[in-house]
Coordinates of C-alpha atoms in Angstrom, one line a residue:
M17 CA -6.3 -12.3 -10.2
R18 CA -4.4 -15.0 -12.1
R19 CA -3.3 -12.4 -14.6
D20 CA -2.1 -10.0 -11.9
M21 CA -0.1 -12.8 -10.3
S22 CA 1.4 -13.8 -13.6
N23 CA 2.4 -10.3 -14.5
A24 CA 3.6 -9.2 -11.1
T25 CA 7.1 -9.3 -9.6
T26 CA 8.4 -8.7 -6.2
A27 CA 9.6 -5.3 -7.4
N28 CA 6.5 -4.5 -9.4
K29 CA 3.3 -5.5 -7.4
I30 CA 0.0 -5.5 -9.2
N31 CA -3.1 -5.1 -7.1
G32 CA -1.1 -6.4 -4.1
M33 CA 0.2 -9.5 -6.0
K34 CA 4.0 -10.1 -6.0
G35 CA 4.0 -13.1 -8.3
E36 CA 2.4 -16.5 -8.9
S37 CA 1.4 -18.6 -6.0
G38 CA 2.2 -22.3 -6.0
I39 CA -1.5 -23.2 -5.4
L40 CA -2.4 -22.0 -8.9
H41 CA -0.8 -25.2 -10.3
L42 CA -2.7 -27.7 -8.0
D43 CA -5.0 -29.9 -10.1
G44 CA -8.7 -29.2 -9.4
F45 CA -8.0 -26.1 -7.3
N46 CA -10.4 -23.2 -7.9
L47 CA -8.8 -20.0 -6.8
A48 CA -12.1 -18.2 -6.4
N49 CA -13.7 -20.9 -4.3
G50 CA -10.6 -22.1 -2.6
C51 CA -9.5 -18.9 -0.8
V52 CA -11.2 -17.3 2.1
S53 CA -11.5 -13.5 2.0
D54 CA -9.8 -11.6 4.8
Y55 CA -12.4 -9.3 6.3
M56 CA -10.0 -7.6 8.6
H57 CA -8.0 -6.2 5.7
G58 CA -10.9 -5.9 3.2
I59 CA -13.3 -4.1 5.5
F60 CA -11.4 -2.4 8.3
L61 CA -8.0 -1.6 6.8
R62 CA -9.4 -0.7 3.4
A63 CA -13.0 0.5 3.5
V64 CA -13.1 2.0 7.0
Y65 CA -9.7 3.5 6.7
K66 CA -10.7 5.0 3.3
L67 CA -13.8 6.6 5.0
L68 CA -11.7 8.1 7.8
D69 CA -9.3 9.4 5.1
L70 CA -12.2 11.0 3.2
W71 CA -13.7 12.5 6.4
F72 CA -10.5 13.8 8.0
S73 CA -7.5 13.9 5.7
L74 CA -6.3 17.3 4.4
S75 CA -6.2 15.7 0.9
S76 CA -10.0 15.7 1.0
T77 CA -10.5 19.4 2.0
N78 CA -12.4 20.1 -1.3
E79 CA -14.8 17.1 -0.8
R80 CA -18.3 17.6 0.6
C81 CA -17.7 14.9 3.1
F82 CA -14.5 16.5 4.6
K83 CA -14.9 17.1 8.4
G84 CA -11.3 17.7 9.3
K85 CA -12.1 20.7 11.4
H86 CA -14.1 18.5 13.7
I87 CA -11.4 15.8 14.3
K88 CA -10.4 17.1 17.7
E89 CA -14.1 16.7 18.8
V90 CA -14.2 13.2 17.4
A91 CA -10.9 12.4 19.2
R92 CA -12.3 13.8 22.5
R93 CA -15.4 11.6 22.1
V94 CA -13.3 8.5 21.3
G95 CA -11.2 9.2 24.3
E96 CA -14.2 9.4 26.6
M97 CA -15.7 6.1 25.5
A98 CA -15.5 3.2 27.9
A99 CA -14.8 -0.2 26.4
P100 CA -17.0 -3.3 26.8
Y101 CA -15.1 -6.2 28.5
F102 CA -14.7 -8.0 25.2
I103 CA -12.8 -5.3 23.3
E104 CA -9.0 -5.8 23.7
H105 CA -7.7 -3.0 21.4
L106 CA -9.2 0.4 22.0
P107 CA -8.8 3.1 19.4
H108 CA -5.9 5.5 20.2
R109 CA -6.5 8.2 22.8
D110 CA -4.9 10.7 20.4
F111 CA -7.2 9.7 17.5
D112 CA -6.8 13.1 15.9
T113 CA -3.1 12.5 15.1
Q114 CA -3.0 8.7 15.0
Y115 CA -6.1 7.6 13.1
T116 CA -3.9 6.8 10.1
H117 CA -2.0 4.3 12.2
L118 CA -4.9 2.3 13.6
K119 CA -4.7 -1.5 13.5
A120 CA -7.4 -3.6 12.0
T121 CA -8.7 -4.6 15.5
E122 CA -8.8 -0.9 16.5
L123 CA -10.7 0.0 13.4
Q124 CA -13.1 -2.9 14.0
A125 CA -13.9 -1.7 17.5
L126 CA -14.3 1.9 16.2
M127 CA -16.6 0.8 13.4
L128 CA -18.8 -1.6 15.4
Y129 CA -19.0 0.1 18.8
Y130 CA -17.6 3.7 18.8
A131 CA -18.1 5.5 15.5
T132 CA -21.8 6.2 15.5
P133 CA -21.9 8.2 18.8
C134 CA -18.5 9.8 18.1
L135 CA -19.6 11.0 14.6
A136 CA -23.2 12.0 15.5
R137 CA -23.9 15.6 14.7
I138 CA -20.5 15.8 12.9
L139 CA -21.2 13.8 9.8
P140 CA -24.3 14.7 7.7
K141 CA -27.2 12.3 8.5
E142 CA -27.0 10.7 5.1
Y143 CA -23.3 9.8 5.5
L144 CA -23.8 8.6 9.1
S145 CA -26.8 6.5 8.1
H146 CA -24.8 4.8 5.3
F147 CA -21.9 4.1 7.7
E148 CA -24.4 2.7 10.3
L149 CA -25.8 0.4 7.6
L150 CA -22.3 -0.9 6.7
S151 CA -21.5 -1.3 10.4
Q152 CA -24.7 -3.3 11.1
C153 CA -24.1 -5.5 8.0
V154 CA -20.6 -6.3 9.1
F155 CA -21.8 -6.9 12.7
L156 CA -24.4 -9.4 11.5
L157 CA -22.0 -11.2 9.1
L158 CA -19.4 -11.5 11.9
G159 CA -22.0 -13.2 14.2
D160 CA -21.9 -17.0 14.9
N161 CA -25.1 -17.5 13.0
V162 CA -26.4 -15.6 10.0
T163 CA -30.1 -16.0 9.6
Q164 CA -32.8 -14.3 7.5

């Protein structure tokens, strides 16, 4: 990360870095232990978005996991879901055309509460099972207490 920061410029980003941060020069500051990871971007805007892209994007038509021909059915299911009181940002009603523009909070709601029933009998069981495991892990890690 330090190397990426040192070699990057505003015009030439490297792995999202645009240049050195001032905190690199603080005495005793450990970059790895001193920065909190951002789960909203790391999980929802990266991993979940990548999965949606693999499943529904035309650029993945040759992939075994491509399910683009079922996106209207997924969109219908998403649109029929009723939100629990604590979800502020619902996934778009026109999911089939707008899934690439979902915000992190919408992807979070989709992953944790909507995706499993919306993708059932569309994704192969193996893929759905792996997605459910990821969703369950994220749900547990976002809880107030993480126990054994």
